[in-house]
Amino acid sequence: MERTLSIIKPDGVKRGLIGDVIKRFESNTIRIAAMKMVHLTQSQAEGFYAVHKERPFFNSLVAFMTSGPIVVMVLEGEDVIAKNRTIMGATNYKEAAEGTIRRDFATDIEKNVVHGSDAIETANVEINYFFNTFEIIS
Ligand code: IDP
Ligand code: MG
């Protein structure tokens, strides 16, 4: 059993897509093991996206991620890291497969509705960034 971090980004929350996103996880036999809504500060967003700090879009990404509340979740299931990435679709919604969250809802390469961890190591780091042991329901 694997765990991954999922975020419904500020565009998804503002546009009323929380239910749509969660429905796609639950209908794909992914279990929500933890969930909360937070509004990131600048330093919290910079810390979360630290791996991207040299990228040209970093400042814009941080501004976007602090522009409103986000919903942060721990997803649990078999092969859930890859499975979530498949359900999300490609970073650029124009390249995302039919029926993925980003293809159906994203409006911009940056404002792409959801985040998902990309590997076991990053999933662990990202889950621990937002949740302590007592907040994750086994
Ligand atoms: P991912 O979210 O699909 O894993 P990453 O490459 O890790 O994609 O990028 C993190 C986030 O940074 C993306 O989800 C998106 O919001 C933003 N981003 C990535 N590439 C670009 C870009 O070329 N322009 C603007 N924003 C970008
Ligand atoms: Mg990524």
mmCIF file of N, CA and C and ligand atoms in Angstrom:
data_model
loop_
_atom_site.group_PDB
_atom_site.id
_atom_site.type_symbol
_atom_site.label_atom_id
_atom_site.label_comp_id
_atom_site.label_asym_id
_atom_site.label_seq_id
_atom_site.Cartn_x
_atom_site.Cartn_y
_atom_site.Cartn_z
ATOM 1 N N MET A 1 0.846 -1.201 0.000
ATOM 2 C CA MET A 1 0.000 0.000 0.000
ATOM 3 C C MET A 1 0.879 1.248 0.000
ATOM 4 N N GLU A 2 0.567 2.168 -0.885
ATOM 5 C CA GLU A 2 1.376 3.373 -1.060
ATOM 6 C C GLU A 2 0.577 4.596 -0.623
ATOM 7 N N ARG A 3 1.305 5.682 -0.325
ATOM 8 C CA ARG A 3 0.652 6.964 -0.038
ATOM 9 C C ARG A 3 1.260 8.053 -0.914
ATOM 10 N N THR A 4 0.435 9.043 -1.251
ATOM 11 C CA THR A 4 0.911 10.185 -2.021
ATOM 12 C C THR A 4 0.242 11.444 -1.524
ATOM 13 N N LEU A 5 0.847 12.597 -1.818
ATOM 14 C CA LEU A 5 0.217 13.869 -1.465
ATOM 15 C C LEU A 5 -0.506 14.435 -2.677
ATOM 16 N N SER A 6 -1.754 14.818 -2.441
ATOM 17 C CA SER A 6 -2.551 15.498 -3.466
ATOM 18 C C SER A 6 -2.918 16.881 -2.953
ATOM 19 N N ILE A 7 -2.887 17.862 -3.855
ATOM 20 C CA ILE A 7 -3.352 19.207 -3.510
ATOM 21 C C ILE A 7 -4.350 19.657 -4.562
ATOM 22 N N ILE A 8 -5.487 20.165 -4.088
ATOM 23 C CA ILE A 8 -6.378 20.914 -4.984
ATOM 24 C C ILE A 8 -5.926 22.367 -4.868
ATOM 25 N N LYS A 9 -5.393 22.884 -5.963
ATOM 26 C CA LYS A 9 -4.752 24.198 -5.965
ATOM 27 C C LYS A 9 -5.800 25.321 -5.871
ATOM 28 N N PRO A 10 -5.356 26.573 -5.634
ATOM 29 C CA PRO A 10 -6.314 27.671 -5.442
ATOM 30 C C PRO A 10 -7.329 27.833 -6.578
ATOM 31 N N ASP A 11 -6.929 27.556 -7.814
ATOM 32 C CA ASP A 11 -7.896 27.679 -8.922
ATOM 33 C C ASP A 11 -9.011 26.651 -8.779
ATOM 34 N N GLY A 12 -8.657 25.442 -8.373
ATOM 35 C CA GLY A 12 -9.654 24.382 -8.188
ATOM 36 C C GLY A 12 -10.624 24.691 -7.058
ATOM 37 N N VAL A 13 -10.100 25.218 -5.955
ATOM 38 C CA VAL A 13 -10.958 25.560 -4.812
ATOM 39 C C VAL A 13 -11.883 26.717 -5.193
ATOM 40 N N LYS A 14 -11.305 27.772 -5.790
ATOM 41 C CA LYS A 14 -12.109 28.963 -6.170
ATOM 42 C C LYS A 14 -13.223 28.611 -7.140
ATOM 43 N N ARG A 15 -12.947 27.672 -8.039
ATOM 44 C CA ARG A 15 -13.926 27.346 -9.082
ATOM 45 C C ARG A 15 -14.907 26.248 -8.658
ATOM 46 N N GLY A 16 -14.848 25.844 -7.395
ATOM 47 C CA GLY A 16 -15.820 24.870 -6.905
ATOM 48 C C GLY A 16 -15.601 23.463 -7.410
ATOM 49 N N LEU A 17 -14.323 23.075 -7.555
ATOM 50 C CA LEU A 17 -14.001 21.762 -8.116
ATOM 51 C C LEU A 17 -13.570 20.729 -7.072
ATOM 52 N N ILE A 18 -13.683 21.079 -5.785
ATOM 53 C CA ILE A 18 -13.231 20.138 -4.735
ATOM 54 C C ILE A 18 -13.965 18.799 -4.886
ATOM 55 N N GLY A 19 -15.270 18.864 -5.005
ATOM 56 C CA GLY A 19 -16.068 17.635 -5.107
ATOM 57 C C GLY A 19 -15.734 16.822 -6.348
ATOM 58 N N ASP A 20 -15.569 17.507 -7.470
ATOM 59 C CA ASP A 20 -15.237 16.801 -8.717
ATOM 60 C C ASP A 20 -13.911 16.056 -8.603
ATOM 61 N N VAL A 21 -12.917 16.708 -8.006
ATOM 62 C CA VAL A 21 -11.592 16.083 -7.880
ATOM 63 C C VAL A 21 -11.668 14.881 -6.940
ATOM 64 N N ILE A 22 -12.298 15.068 -5.789
ATOM 65 C CA ILE A 22 -12.381 13.962 -4.817
ATOM 66 C C ILE A 22 -13.154 12.785 -5.409
ATOM 67 N N LYS A 23 -14.191 13.075 -6.165
ATOM 68 C CA LYS A 23 -14.984 12.009 -6.795
ATOM 69 C C LYS A 23 -14.106 11.114 -7.676
ATOM 70 N N ARG A 24 -13.175 11.737 -8.388
ATOM 71 C CA ARG A 24 -12.312 10.947 -9.284
ATOM 72 C C ARG A 24 -11.386 10.022 -8.504
ATOM 73 N N PHE A 25 -10.955 10.462 -7.335
ATOM 74 C CA PHE A 25 -10.121 9.580 -6.504
ATOM 75 C C PHE A 25 -10.966 8.435 -5.959
ATOM 76 N N GLU A 26 -12.090 8.797 -5.344
ATOM 77 C CA GLU A 26 -12.907 7.765 -4.692
ATOM 78 C C GLU A 26 -13.468 6.766 -5.687
ATOM 79 N N SER A 27 -13.779 7.204 -6.892
ATOM 80 C CA SER A 27 -14.340 6.269 -7.871
ATOM 81 C C SER A 27 -13.247 5.426 -8.543
ATOM 82 N N ASN A 28 -11.989 5.735 -8.212
ATOM 83 C CA ASN A 28 -10.876 4.906 -8.700
ATOM 84 C C ASN A 28 -10.225 4.120 -7.563
ATOM 85 N N THR A 29 -11.005 3.787 -6.571
ATOM 86 C CA THR A 29 -10.568 2.990 -5.406
ATOM 87 C C THR A 29 -9.320 3.560 -4.715
ATOM 88 N N ILE A 30 -9.253 4.884 -4.672
ATOM 89 C CA ILE A 30 -8.221 5.555 -3.884
ATOM 90 C C ILE A 30 -8.888 6.033 -2.592
ATOM 91 N N ARG A 31 -8.235 5.766 -1.462
ATOM 92 C CA ARG A 31 -8.795 6.147 -0.164
ATOM 93 C C ARG A 31 -8.159 7.451 0.319
ATOM 94 N N ILE A 32 -8.965 8.346 0.868
ATOM 95 C CA ILE A 32 -8.433 9.577 1.451
ATOM 96 C C ILE A 32 -8.085 9.290 2.906
ATOM 97 N N ALA A 33 -6.795 9.367 3.220
ATOM 98 C CA ALA A 33 -6.309 9.029 4.564
ATOM 99 C C ALA A 33 -6.140 10.267 5.435
ATOM 100 N N ALA A 34 -6.119 11.453 4.823
ATOM 101 C CA ALA A 34 -6.026 12.716 5.565
ATOM 102 C C ALA A 34 -6.458 13.832 4.633
ATOM 103 N N MET A 35 -7.028 14.894 5.245
ATOM 104 C CA MET A 35 -7.459 16.019 4.395
ATOM 105 C C MET A 35 -7.613 17.270 5.240
ATOM 106 N N LYS A 36 -7.157 18.400 4.699
ATOM 107 C CA LYS A 36 -7.430 19.689 5.342
ATOM 108 C C LYS A 36 -7.317 20.823 4.333
ATOM 109 N N MET A 37 -7.924 21.964 4.716
ATOM 110 C CA MET A 37 -7.814 23.167 3.881
ATOM 111 C C MET A 37 -6.846 24.118 4.559
ATOM 112 N N VAL A 38 -5.906 24.646 3.787
ATOM 113 C CA VAL A 38 -4.935 25.606 4.329
ATOM 114 C C VAL A 38 -4.733 26.736 3.321
ATOM 115 N N HIS A 39 -4.310 27.891 3.831
ATOM 116 C CA HIS A 39 -3.938 29.000 2.947
ATOM 117 C C HIS A 39 -2.447 29.243 3.171
ATOM 118 N N LEU A 40 -1.628 28.859 2.211
ATOM 119 C CA LEU A 40 -0.176 28.909 2.379
ATOM 120 C C LEU A 40 0.344 30.340 2.474
ATOM 121 N N THR A 41 1.336 30.538 3.325
ATOM 122 C CA THR A 41 2.089 31.795 3.322
ATOM 123 C C THR A 41 3.132 31.707 2.196
ATOM 124 N N GLN A 42 3.759 32.824 1.898
ATOM 125 C CA GLN A 42 4.790 32.826 0.858
ATOM 126 C C GLN A 42 5.918 31.855 1.199
ATOM 127 N N SER A 43 6.388 31.891 2.442
ATOM 128 C CA SER A 43 7.525 31.019 2.783
ATOM 129 C C SER A 43 7.123 29.546 2.784
ATOM 130 N N GLN A 44 5.881 29.253 3.155
ATOM 131 C CA GLN A 44 5.414 27.859 3.097
ATOM 132 C C GLN A 44 5.348 27.367 1.645
ATOM 133 N N ALA A 45 4.872 28.207 0.744
ATOM 134 C CA ALA A 45 4.798 27.817 -0.674
ATOM 135 C C ALA A 45 6.201 27.697 -1.275
ATOM 136 N N GLU A 46 7.086 28.609 -0.922
ATOM 137 C CA GLU A 46 8.476 28.538 -1.412
ATOM 138 C C GLU A 46 9.139 27.252 -0.926
ATOM 139 N N GLY A 47 8.879 26.880 0.298
ATOM 140 C CA GLY A 47 9.453 25.648 0.859
ATOM 141 C C GLY A 47 8.920 24.417 0.145
ATOM 142 N N PHE A 48 7.636 24.412 -0.113
ATOM 143 C CA PHE A 48 7.032 23.250 -0.773
ATOM 144 C C PHE A 48 7.589 23.058 -2.181
ATOM 145 N N TYR A 49 7.769 24.173 -2.909
ATOM 146 C CA TYR A 49 8.255 24.101 -4.284
ATOM 147 C C TYR A 49 9.755 24.390 -4.403
ATOM 148 N N ALA A 50 10.503 24.177 -3.343
ATOM 149 C CA ALA A 50 11.945 24.490 -3.332
ATOM 150 C C ALA A 50 12.705 23.852 -4.500
ATOM 151 N N VAL A 51 12.289 22.645 -4.923
ATOM 152 C CA VAL A 51 13.000 21.989 -6.042
ATOM 153 C C VAL A 51 12.901 22.802 -7.336
ATOM 154 N N HIS A 52 11.914 23.692 -7.406
ATOM 155 C CA HIS A 52 11.715 24.482 -8.631
ATOM 156 C C HIS A 52 12.268 25.901 -8.519
ATOM 157 N N LYS A 53 13.071 26.186 -7.481
ATOM 158 C CA LYS A 53 13.402 27.595 -7.236
ATOM 159 C C LYS A 53 14.259 28.253 -8.322
ATOM 160 N N GLU A 54 14.937 27.465 -9.128
ATOM 161 C CA GLU A 54 15.705 28.050 -10.238
ATOM 162 C C GLU A 54 14.880 28.181 -11.528
ATOM 163 N N ARG A 55 13.665 27.680 -11.515
ATOM 164 C CA ARG A 55 12.855 27.696 -12.744
ATOM 165 C C ARG A 55 12.285 29.093 -12.980
ATOM 166 N N PRO A 56 12.114 29.485 -14.241
ATOM 167 C CA PRO A 56 11.628 30.849 -14.540
ATOM 168 C C PRO A 56 10.223 31.135 -14.002
ATOM 169 N N PHE A 57 9.441 30.061 -13.795
ATOM 170 C CA PHE A 57 8.063 30.262 -13.341
ATOM 171 C C PHE A 57 7.909 30.222 -11.815
ATOM 172 N N PHE A 58 9.037 30.122 -11.085
ATOM 173 C CA PHE A 58 8.956 29.916 -9.639
ATOM 174 C C PHE A 58 8.166 31.016 -8.907
ATOM 175 N N ASN A 59 8.502 32.283 -9.160
ATOM 176 C CA ASN A 59 7.828 33.372 -8.431
ATOM 177 C C ASN A 59 6.337 33.422 -8.746
ATOM 178 N N SER A 60 6.022 33.202 -9.993
ATOM 179 C CA SER A 60 4.624 33.184 -10.408
ATOM 180 C C SER A 60 3.875 32.013 -9.763
ATOM 181 N N LEU A 61 4.534 30.866 -9.708
ATOM 182 C CA LEU A 61 3.931 29.676 -9.098
ATOM 183 C C LEU A 61 3.661 29.909 -7.608
ATOM 184 N N VAL A 62 4.612 30.516 -6.924
ATOM 185 C CA VAL A 62 4.435 30.801 -5.494
ATOM 186 C C VAL A 62 3.291 31.804 -5.296
ATOM 187 N N ALA A 63 3.229 32.828 -6.142
ATOM 188 C CA ALA A 63 2.143 33.817 -6.045
ATOM 189 C C ALA A 63 0.784 33.142 -6.258
ATOM 190 N N PHE A 64 0.729 32.262 -7.247
ATOM 191 C CA PHE A 64 -0.517 31.525 -7.516
ATOM 192 C C PHE A 64 -0.892 30.633 -6.333
ATOM 193 N N MET A 65 0.068 29.893 -5.810
ATOM 194 C CA MET A 65 -0.228 28.926 -4.742
ATOM 195 C C MET A 65 -0.603 29.589 -3.412
ATOM 196 N N THR A 66 -0.288 30.902 -3.283
ATOM 197 C CA THR A 66 -0.670 31.634 -2.068
ATOM 198 C C THR A 66 -1.891 32.525 -2.325
ATOM 199 N N SER A 67 -2.475 32.430 -3.509
ATOM 200 C CA SER A 67 -3.564 33.344 -3.887
ATOM 201 C C SER A 67 -4.903 32.988 -3.251
ATOM 202 N N GLY A 68 -4.986 31.837 -2.621
ATOM 203 C CA GLY A 68 -6.224 31.408 -1.978
ATOM 204 C C GLY A 68 -6.011 30.083 -1.296
ATOM 205 N N PRO A 69 -7.044 29.600 -0.584
ATOM 206 C CA PRO A 69 -6.891 28.321 0.115
ATOM 207 C C PRO A 69 -6.712 27.139 -0.840
ATOM 208 N N ILE A 70 -6.078 26.113 -0.338
ATOM 209 C CA ILE A 70 -5.886 24.854 -1.062
ATOM 210 C C ILE A 70 -6.425 23.716 -0.192
ATOM 211 N N VAL A 71 -6.734 22.602 -0.816
ATOM 212 C CA VAL A 71 -7.120 21.402 -0.072
ATOM 213 C C VAL A 71 -5.993 20.396 -0.226
ATOM 214 N N VAL A 72 -5.456 19.968 0.906
ATOM 215 C CA VAL A 72 -4.321 19.048 0.908
ATOM 216 C C VAL A 72 -4.803 17.688 1.397
ATOM 217 N N MET A 73 -4.424 16.639 0.677
ATOM 218 C CA MET A 73 -4.880 15.290 1.029
ATOM 219 C C MET A 73 -3.743 14.283 0.981
ATOM 220 N N VAL A 74 -3.840 13.289 1.841
ATOM 221 C CA VAL A 74 -3.014 12.100 1.687
ATOM 222 C C VAL A 74 -3.901 11.042 1.047
ATOM 223 N N LEU A 75 -3.472 10.553 -0.105
ATOM 224 C CA LEU A 75 -4.206 9.490 -0.794
ATOM 225 C C LEU A 75 -3.507 8.167 -0.529
ATOM 226 N N GLU A 76 -4.298 7.118 -0.377
ATOM 227 C CA GLU A 76 -3.725 5.801 -0.095
ATOM 228 C C GLU A 76 -4.323 4.768 -1.031
ATOM 229 N N GLY A 77 -3.486 3.856 -1.490
ATOM 230 C CA GLY A 77 -3.959 2.776 -2.346
ATOM 231 C C GLY A 77 -2.797 2.077 -3.009
ATOM 232 N N GLU A 78 -3.118 1.017 -3.731
ATOM 233 C CA GLU A 78 -2.093 0.274 -4.443
ATOM 234 C C GLU A 78 -1.562 1.139 -5.591
ATOM 235 N N ASP A 79 -0.263 1.300 -5.670
ATOM 236 C CA ASP A 79 0.363 2.050 -6.775
ATOM 237 C C ASP A 79 -0.221 3.465 -6.924
ATOM 238 N N VAL A 80 -0.575 4.076 -5.784
ATOM 239 C CA VAL A 80 -1.359 5.328 -5.829
ATOM 240 C C VAL A 80 -0.563 6.520 -6.361
ATOM 241 N N ILE A 81 0.767 6.478 -6.273
ATOM 242 C CA ILE A 81 1.556 7.613 -6.779
ATOM 243 C C ILE A 81 1.374 7.728 -8.295
ATOM 244 N N ALA A 82 1.611 6.624 -8.986
ATOM 245 C CA ALA A 82 1.452 6.608 -10.444
ATOM 246 C C ALA A 82 -0.016 6.742 -10.845
ATOM 247 N N LYS A 83 -0.871 6.087 -10.095
ATOM 248 C CA LYS A 83 -2.302 6.122 -10.395
ATOM 249 C C LYS A 83 -2.846 7.557 -10.326
ATOM 250 N N ASN A 84 -2.439 8.284 -9.282
ATOM 251 C CA ASN A 84 -2.865 9.683 -9.152
ATOM 252 C C ASN A 84 -2.337 10.531 -10.301
ATOM 253 N N ARG A 85 -1.071 10.295 -10.688
ATOM 254 C CA ARG A 85 -0.494 11.061 -11.810
ATOM 255 C C ARG A 85 -1.283 10.793 -13.099
ATOM 256 N N THR A 86 -1.726 9.559 -13.283
ATOM 257 C CA THR A 86 -2.536 9.228 -14.462
ATOM 258 C C THR A 86 -3.883 9.942 -14.419
ATOM 259 N N ILE A 87 -4.521 9.937 -13.259
ATOM 260 C CA ILE A 87 -5.833 10.592 -13.113
ATOM 261 C C ILE A 87 -5.707 12.110 -13.301
ATOM 262 N N MET A 88 -4.564 12.681 -12.845
ATOM 263 C CA MET A 88 -4.327 14.125 -12.985
ATOM 264 C C MET A 88 -4.121 14.541 -14.437
ATOM 265 N N GLY A 89 -3.316 13.780 -15.166
ATOM 266 C CA GLY A 89 -2.939 14.153 -16.524
ATOM 267 C C GLY A 89 -1.668 14.969 -16.545
ATOM 268 N N ALA A 90 -1.172 15.240 -17.752
ATOM 269 C CA ALA A 90 0.102 15.946 -17.939
ATOM 270 C C ALA A 90 0.046 17.360 -17.356
ATOM 271 N N THR A 91 1.222 17.864 -16.964
ATOM 272 C CA THR A 91 1.351 19.212 -16.388
ATOM 273 C C THR A 91 0.654 20.246 -17.277
ATOM 274 N N ASN A 92 0.947 20.176 -18.571
ATOM 275 C CA ASN A 92 0.307 21.073 -19.540
ATOM 276 C C ASN A 92 -1.026 20.460 -19.967
ATOM 277 N N TYR A 93 -2.125 21.097 -19.572
ATOM 278 C CA TYR A 93 -3.460 20.525 -19.832
ATOM 279 C C TYR A 93 -3.698 20.276 -21.323
ATOM 280 N N LYS A 94 -2.981 21.015 -22.176
ATOM 281 C CA LYS A 94 -3.154 20.824 -23.619
ATOM 282 C C LYS A 94 -2.593 19.477 -24.075
ATOM 283 N N GLU A 95 -1.678 18.939 -23.280
ATOM 284 C CA GLU A 95 -1.090 17.634 -23.603
ATOM 285 C C GLU A 95 -1.683 16.506 -22.753
ATOM 286 N N ALA A 96 -2.586 16.860 -21.863
ATOM 287 C CA ALA A 96 -3.150 15.850 -20.951
ATOM 288 C C ALA A 96 -4.146 14.964 -21.685
ATOM 289 N N ALA A 97 -4.172 13.685 -21.298
ATOM 290 C CA ALA A 97 -5.063 12.709 -21.941
ATOM 291 C C ALA A 97 -6.524 13.035 -21.654
ATOM 292 N N GLU A 98 -7.382 12.598 -22.561
ATOM 293 C CA GLU A 98 -8.837 12.722 -22.392
ATOM 294 C C GLU A 98 -9.260 12.130 -21.053
ATOM 295 N N GLY A 99 -10.176 12.802 -20.391
ATOM 296 C CA GLY A 99 -10.751 12.253 -19.167
ATOM 297 C C GLY A 99 -9.923 12.475 -17.918
ATOM 298 N N THR A 100 -8.779 13.164 -18.061
ATOM 299 C CA THR A 100 -7.984 13.472 -16.869
ATOM 300 C C THR A 100 -8.470 14.781 -16.247
ATOM 301 N N ILE A 101 -8.117 14.979 -14.985
ATOM 302 C CA ILE A 101 -8.545 16.187 -14.263
ATOM 303 C C ILE A 101 -8.046 17.435 -14.978
ATOM 304 N N ARG A 102 -6.769 17.422 -15.348
ATOM 305 C CA ARG A 102 -6.212 18.624 -15.970
ATOM 306 C C ARG A 102 -6.804 18.875 -17.357
ATOM 307 N N ARG A 103 -7.022 17.829 -18.125
ATOM 308 C CA ARG A 103 -7.629 18.006 -19.450
ATOM 309 C C ARG A 103 -9.036 18.585 -19.320
ATOM 310 N N ASP A 104 -9.767 18.099 -18.326
ATOM 311 C CA ASP A 104 -11.166 18.510 -18.170
ATOM 312 C C ASP A 104 -11.321 19.873 -17.481
ATOM 313 N N PHE A 105 -10.386 20.244 -16.601
ATOM 314 C CA PHE A 105 -10.621 21.436 -15.773
ATOM 315 C C PHE A 105 -9.547 22.517 -15.838
ATOM 316 N N ALA A 106 -8.302 22.187 -16.201
ATOM 317 C CA ALA A 106 -7.243 23.198 -16.143
ATOM 318 C C ALA A 106 -7.445 24.272 -17.207
ATOM 319 N N THR A 107 -6.919 25.471 -16.912
ATOM 320 C CA THR A 107 -7.078 26.609 -17.821
ATOM 321 C C THR A 107 -5.738 27.162 -18.281
ATOM 322 N N ASP A 108 -4.648 26.607 -17.732
ATOM 323 C CA ASP A 108 -3.332 27.219 -17.919
ATOM 324 C C ASP A 108 -2.291 26.186 -17.478
ATOM 325 N N ILE A 109 -1.072 26.262 -18.033
ATOM 326 C CA ILE A 109 -0.037 25.304 -17.615
ATOM 327 C C ILE A 109 0.272 25.453 -16.133
ATOM 328 N N GLU A 110 0.151 26.674 -15.605
ATOM 329 C CA GLU A 110 0.392 26.907 -14.173
ATOM 330 C C GLU A 110 -0.861 26.590 -13.349
ATOM 331 N N LYS A 111 -1.980 27.113 -13.783
ATOM 332 C CA LYS A 111 -3.245 26.928 -13.042
ATOM 333 C C LYS A 111 -3.877 25.627 -13.506
ATOM 334 N N ASN A 112 -3.303 24.536 -12.977
ATOM 335 C CA ASN A 112 -3.690 23.215 -13.475
ATOM 336 C C ASN A 112 -4.383 22.351 -12.418
ATOM 337 N N VAL A 113 -5.047 23.004 -11.463
ATOM 338 C CA VAL A 113 -6.040 22.415 -10.551
ATOM 339 C C VAL A 113 -5.491 21.493 -9.465
ATOM 340 N N VAL A 114 -4.544 20.630 -9.835
ATOM 341 C CA VAL A 114 -4.077 19.643 -8.860
ATOM 342 C C VAL A 114 -2.555 19.492 -8.853
ATOM 343 N N HIS A 115 -2.071 19.098 -7.684
ATOM 344 C CA HIS A 115 -0.681 18.658 -7.517
ATOM 345 C C HIS A 115 -0.701 17.198 -7.116
ATOM 346 N N GLY A 116 0.304 16.436 -7.534
ATOM 347 C CA GLY A 116 0.476 15.071 -7.052
ATOM 348 C C GLY A 116 1.945 14.735 -6.968
ATOM 349 N N SER A 117 2.353 14.082 -5.893
ATOM 350 C CA SER A 117 3.753 13.671 -5.748
ATOM 351 C C SER A 117 4.158 12.792 -6.922
ATOM 352 N N ASP A 118 5.480 12.813 -7.246
ATOM 353 C CA ASP A 118 5.931 12.073 -8.431
ATOM 354 C C ASP A 118 6.749 10.821 -8.147
ATOM 355 N N ALA A 119 7.067 10.548 -6.869
ATOM 356 C CA ALA A 119 7.866 9.363 -6.533
ATOM 357 C C ALA A 119 7.729 9.083 -5.029
ATOM 358 N N ILE A 120 8.180 7.910 -4.607
ATOM 359 C CA ILE A 120 8.041 7.527 -3.194
ATOM 360 C C ILE A 120 8.750 8.517 -2.264
ATOM 361 N N GLU A 121 9.968 8.899 -2.639
ATOM 362 C CA GLU A 121 10.749 9.826 -1.807
ATOM 363 C C GLU A 121 10.051 11.171 -1.656
ATOM 364 N N THR A 122 9.625 11.747 -2.796
ATOM 365 C CA THR A 122 8.972 13.062 -2.744
ATOM 366 C C THR A 122 7.614 12.953 -2.049
ATOM 367 N N ALA A 123 6.933 11.837 -2.216
ATOM 368 C CA ALA A 123 5.649 11.652 -1.532
ATOM 369 C C ALA A 123 5.848 11.714 -0.018
ATOM 370 N N ASN A 124 6.869 11.027 0.473
ATOM 371 C CA ASN A 124 7.135 11.043 1.921
ATOM 372 C C ASN A 124 7.441 12.440 2.416
ATOM 373 N N VAL A 125 8.313 13.137 1.710
ATOM 374 C CA VAL A 125 8.682 14.500 2.101
ATOM 375 C C VAL A 125 7.454 15.418 2.079
ATOM 376 N N GLU A 126 6.678 15.316 1.023
ATOM 377 C CA GLU A 126 5.520 16.205 0.861
ATOM 378 C C GLU A 126 4.420 15.909 1.877
ATOM 379 N N ILE A 127 4.187 14.628 2.166
ATOM 380 C CA ILE A 127 3.187 14.274 3.188
ATOM 381 C C ILE A 127 3.611 14.844 4.535
ATOM 382 N N ASN A 128 4.899 14.678 4.868
ATOM 383 C CA ASN A 128 5.394 15.181 6.150
ATOM 384 C C ASN A 128 5.425 16.702 6.221
ATOM 385 N N TYR A 129 5.442 17.355 5.064
ATOM 386 C CA TYR A 129 5.418 18.825 5.029
ATOM 387 C C TYR A 129 4.080 19.352 5.562
ATOM 388 N N PHE A 130 3.022 18.595 5.341
ATOM 389 C CA PHE A 130 1.673 19.058 5.701
ATOM 390 C C PHE A 130 1.020 18.325 6.868
ATOM 391 N N PHE A 131 1.390 17.082 7.114
ATOM 392 C CA PHE A 131 0.644 16.265 8.083
ATOM 393 C C PHE A 131 1.582 15.611 9.097
ATOM 394 N N ASN A 132 1.099 15.524 10.336
ATOM 395 C CA ASN A 132 1.815 14.701 11.317
ATOM 396 C C ASN A 132 1.136 13.329 11.416
ATOM 397 N N THR A 133 1.784 12.404 12.086
ATOM 398 C CA THR A 133 1.325 11.013 12.167
ATOM 399 C C THR A 133 -0.133 10.899 12.611
ATOM 400 N N PHE A 134 -0.540 11.746 13.575
ATOM 401 C CA PHE A 134 -1.880 11.621 14.169
ATOM 402 C C PHE A 134 -2.977 12.097 13.221
ATOM 403 N N GLU A 135 -2.591 12.825 12.195
ATOM 404 C CA GLU A 135 -3.583 13.360 11.242
ATOM 405 C C GLU A 135 -3.839 12.410 10.077
ATOM 406 N N ILE A 136 -3.071 11.328 9.990
ATOM 407 C CA ILE A 136 -3.224 10.378 8.889
ATOM 408 C C ILE A 136 -3.910 9.120 9.430
ATOM 409 N N ILE A 137 -5.089 8.833 8.866
ATOM 410 C CA ILE A 137 -5.933 7.760 9.390
ATOM 411 C C ILE A 137 -5.622 6.456 8.653
ATOM 412 N N SER A 138 -5.145 5.480 9.391
ATOM 413 C CA SER A 138 -4.787 4.189 8.781
ATOM 414 C C SER A 138 -6.036 3.352 8.491
HETATM 415 P P1 IDP B 1 3.634 18.571 -12.038
HETATM 416 O O1 IDP B 1 2.719 19.406 -11.166
HETATM 417 O O2 IDP B 1 2.880 17.952 -13.179
HETATM 418 O O3 IDP B 1 4.445 17.578 -11.259
HETATM 419 P P2 IDP B 1 6.076 20.163 -12.239
HETATM 420 O O4 IDP B 1 7.006 20.147 -13.400
HETATM 421 O O5 IDP B 1 6.513 19.500 -10.975
HETATM 422 O O6 IDP B 1 4.664 19.586 -12.749
HETATM 423 O O7 IDP B 1 5.749 21.692 -11.952
HETATM 424 C C1 IDP B 1 5.104 22.076 -10.753
HETATM 425 C C2 IDP B 1 4.031 23.088 -11.089
HETATM 426 O O8 IDP B 1 4.645 24.269 -11.620
HETATM 427 C C3 IDP B 1 3.047 22.669 -12.179
HETATM 428 O O9 IDP B 1 2.004 21.841 -11.705
HETATM 429 C C4 IDP B 1 2.540 23.997 -12.657
HETATM 430 O O10 IDP B 1 1.572 24.561 -11.758
HETATM 431 C C5 IDP B 1 3.793 24.842 -12.605
HETATM 432 N N1 IDP B 1 4.529 24.831 -13.894
HETATM 433 C C6 IDP B 1 5.257 23.814 -14.427
HETATM 434 N N2 IDP B 1 5.785 24.149 -15.618
HETATM 435 C C7 IDP B 1 5.391 25.429 -15.843
HETATM 436 C C8 IDP B 1 5.624 26.353 -16.909
HETATM 437 O O11 IDP B 1 6.303 26.057 -17.906
HETATM 438 N N3 IDP B 1 5.044 27.587 -16.777
HETATM 439 C C9 IDP B 1 4.289 27.938 -15.689
HETATM 440 N N4 IDP B 1 4.052 27.110 -14.659
HETATM 441 C C10 IDP B 1 4.588 25.862 -14.732
HETATM 442 MG MG MG B 2 5.906 17.903 -9.807
#
